[in-house]
Amino acid sequence: FFRMVICVLFMIFLGTQHVGPVIAKSFEPIDNVNLLLITERLLKLTIPVTYTWLIGFYLLFHLFLNFLAELLRFGDRVFYK
């Protein structure tokens, strides 16, 4: 549960500190159809968005589903032994 909270907080941090300001600055180049600045903004977004997707998949498929399996007593830990 603690890792889930940390992942959600890190995703919020990435969104507010890295993705939000870049998107806020990209409205003017889109209105003026400045392809160079639009490309620059997209390249600035690639790393934070990639980390957000990776953390999101880790959060959903590893942490949340394992947490749900433990709550439902579905996790069979001796199956692979």
Backbone as numpy.savetxt, mean C-alpha at the origin, in Angstrom:
# Nx Ny Nz CAx CAy CAz Cx Cy Cz
-1.80 -9.31 15.27 -2.62 -8.11 15.27 -1.76 -6.85 15.27
-0.62 -6.93 15.98 0.27 -5.78 16.05 0.87 -5.45 14.69
1.22 -6.49 13.92 1.78 -6.26 12.59 0.75 -5.65 11.64
-0.51 -6.02 11.82 -1.57 -5.44 10.99 -1.67 -3.94 11.23
-1.61 -3.54 12.48 -1.69 -2.12 12.82 -0.49 -1.38 12.25
0.69 -1.97 12.37 1.91 -1.33 11.83 1.82 -1.17 10.32
1.32 -2.20 9.63 1.18 -2.11 8.17 0.18 -1.05 7.76
-0.93 -0.98 8.45 -1.93 0.04 8.13 -1.37 1.44 8.39
-0.66 1.61 9.49 -0.05 2.92 9.78 1.00 3.29 8.74
1.77 2.30 8.27 2.78 2.59 7.25 2.12 2.94 5.91
1.00 2.28 5.60 0.29 2.64 4.37 -0.30 4.05 4.47
-0.81 4.41 5.64 -1.32 5.77 5.83 -0.19 6.79 5.71
0.97 6.45 6.28 2.13 7.34 6.18 2.54 7.53 4.72
2.62 6.44 3.96 3.00 6.56 2.55 1.99 7.40 1.78
0.72 7.19 2.08 -0.30 7.94 1.36 -0.29 9.43 1.66
-0.10 9.77 2.93 -0.17 11.19 3.29 1.14 11.93 3.01
2.25 11.27 3.18 3.53 11.97 3.05 4.12 11.92 1.64
3.83 10.87 0.88 4.49 10.72 -0.42 3.52 10.77 -1.60
2.38 10.12 -1.48 1.46 10.07 -2.61 0.59 11.33 -2.67
0.06 11.76 -1.55 -0.84 12.91 -1.52 -0.26 14.19 -2.08
0.93 14.61 -1.64 1.50 15.85 -2.18 1.81 15.78 -3.68
2.24 14.63 -4.17 2.54 14.51 -5.60 1.25 14.62 -6.41
0.20 14.00 -5.94 -1.08 14.10 -6.66 -1.62 15.53 -6.59
-1.45 16.19 -5.45 -1.93 17.57 -5.33 -1.19 18.51 -6.28
0.09 18.24 -6.51 0.88 19.09 -7.42 0.66 18.73 -8.89
0.00 17.62 -9.17 -0.09 17.18 -10.57 -1.34 17.67 -11.28
-2.22 18.42 -10.62 -3.41 18.91 -11.31 -3.09 19.97 -12.35
-2.15 20.84 -12.04 -1.80 21.91 -12.98 -1.16 21.37 -14.26
-0.17 20.45 -14.18 0.38 19.91 -15.44 -0.64 19.14 -16.27
-1.61 18.49 -15.60 -2.63 17.77 -16.36 -3.55 18.76 -17.07
-3.89 19.86 -16.40 -4.74 20.87 -17.05 -4.03 21.53 -18.22
-2.72 21.75 -18.09 -1.95 22.39 -19.17 -1.43 21.41 -20.19
-1.66 20.13 -20.01 -1.20 19.04 -20.88 0.31 19.13 -21.11
1.03 19.27 -20.02 2.49 19.28 -20.07 2.97 17.83 -19.85
3.31 17.15 -20.92 3.64 15.73 -20.85 4.91 15.45 -20.06
5.85 16.37 -20.08 7.09 16.16 -19.33 6.81 16.16 -17.82
6.03 17.11 -17.35 5.72 17.16 -15.92 4.77 16.05 -15.50
3.87 15.64 -16.39 3.00 14.50 -16.08 3.82 13.24 -15.92
4.78 13.04 -16.80 5.66 11.87 -16.71 6.50 11.91 -15.44
6.99 13.09 -15.09 7.76 13.23 -13.86 6.93 12.87 -12.63
5.69 13.34 -12.60 4.81 13.03 -11.46 4.51 11.53 -11.39
4.29 10.91 -12.54 4.04 9.47 -12.54 5.26 8.69 -12.06
6.44 9.11 -12.45 7.66 8.43 -12.00 7.89 8.64 -10.51
7.50 9.79 -9.99 7.62 10.02 -8.55 6.66 9.15 -7.75
5.55 8.77 -8.37 4.55 7.95 -7.69 4.85 6.46 -7.72
5.76 6.01 -8.57 5.94 4.57 -8.76 6.40 3.85 -7.50
7.40 4.36 -6.82 7.95 3.66 -5.65 6.96 3.64 -4.48
6.37 4.77 -4.07 5.41 4.69 -2.96 4.18 3.84 -3.28
3.69 3.90 -4.50 2.52 3.11 -4.86 2.86 1.62 -4.90
4.06 1.29 -5.37 4.49 -0.11 -5.36 4.59 -0.64 -3.94
5.18 0.13 -3.04 5.24 -0.29 -1.64 3.85 -0.41 -1.03
2.95 0.49 -1.41 1.59 0.42 -0.88 0.90 -0.86 -1.34
1.06 -1.22 -2.61 0.47 -2.46 -3.12 1.08 -3.68 -2.42
2.40 -3.70 -2.28 3.05 -4.85 -1.65 2.61 -5.01 -0.19
2.55 -3.91 0.52 2.12 -3.98 1.92 0.65 -4.37 1.99
-0.15 -3.89 1.06 -1.56 -4.25 1.03 -1.77 -5.74 0.81
-1.02 -6.33 -0.12 -1.13 -7.77 -0.35 -0.62 -8.55 0.85
0.47 -8.10 1.46 0.98 -8.76 2.66 -0.03 -8.67 3.79
-0.65 -7.51 3.91 -1.65 -7.31 4.95 -2.87 -8.20 4.75
-3.36 -8.26 3.51 -4.56 -9.05 3.26 -4.28 -10.55 3.27
-3.33 -10.99 2.46 -3.16 -12.42 2.24 -2.36 -13.11 3.33
-1.52 -12.42 4.02 -0.73 -13.07 5.05 -1.27 -12.77 6.44
-1.36 -11.52 6.78 -1.72 -11.17 8.14 -3.22 -11.36 8.42
-4.06 -10.78 7.58 -5.50 -10.84 7.87 -6.06 -12.25 7.75
-5.68 -12.96 6.68 -6.23 -14.30 6.52 -5.69 -15.27 7.57
-4.45 -15.11 8.00 -3.95 -15.93 9.10 -4.65 -15.58 10.41
-4.91 -14.32 10.63 -5.64 -13.89 11.82 -7.06 -14.47 11.80
-7.70 -14.43 10.64 -9.04 -14.99 10.52 -9.03 -16.50 10.72
-8.02 -17.18 10.20 -7.92 -18.63 10.39 -7.72 -18.98 11.86
-6.97 -18.18 12.57 -6.79 -18.44 14.00 -8.08 -18.17 14.78
-8.83 -17.15 14.39 -10.09 -16.88 15.07 -11.10 -17.99 14.84
-11.11 -18.54 13.64 -12.06 -19.60 13.31 -11.53 -20.99 13.66
-10.33 -21.04 14.23 -9.67 -22.31 14.57 -9.51 -23.21 13.35
-9.21 -22.59 12.23 -9.03 -23.31 10.98 -7.58 -23.67 10.74
-6.65 -23.00 11.40 -5.23 -23.24 11.17 -4.79 -24.57 11.73
-4.38 -25.47 10.86 -3.90 -26.78 11.28 -2.39 -26.76 11.23
-1.77 -26.56 12.36 -0.31 -26.39 12.40 0.44 -27.71 12.24
-0.18 -28.84 12.48 0.52 -30.12 12.34 0.29 -30.75 10.98
-0.39 -30.08 10.07 -0.69 -30.62 8.75 0.58 -30.85 7.93
1.55 -29.93 8.03 2.75 -30.02 7.21 3.86 -30.81 7.87
3.66 -31.34 9.04 4.72 -32.11 9.71 4.66 -33.57 9.36
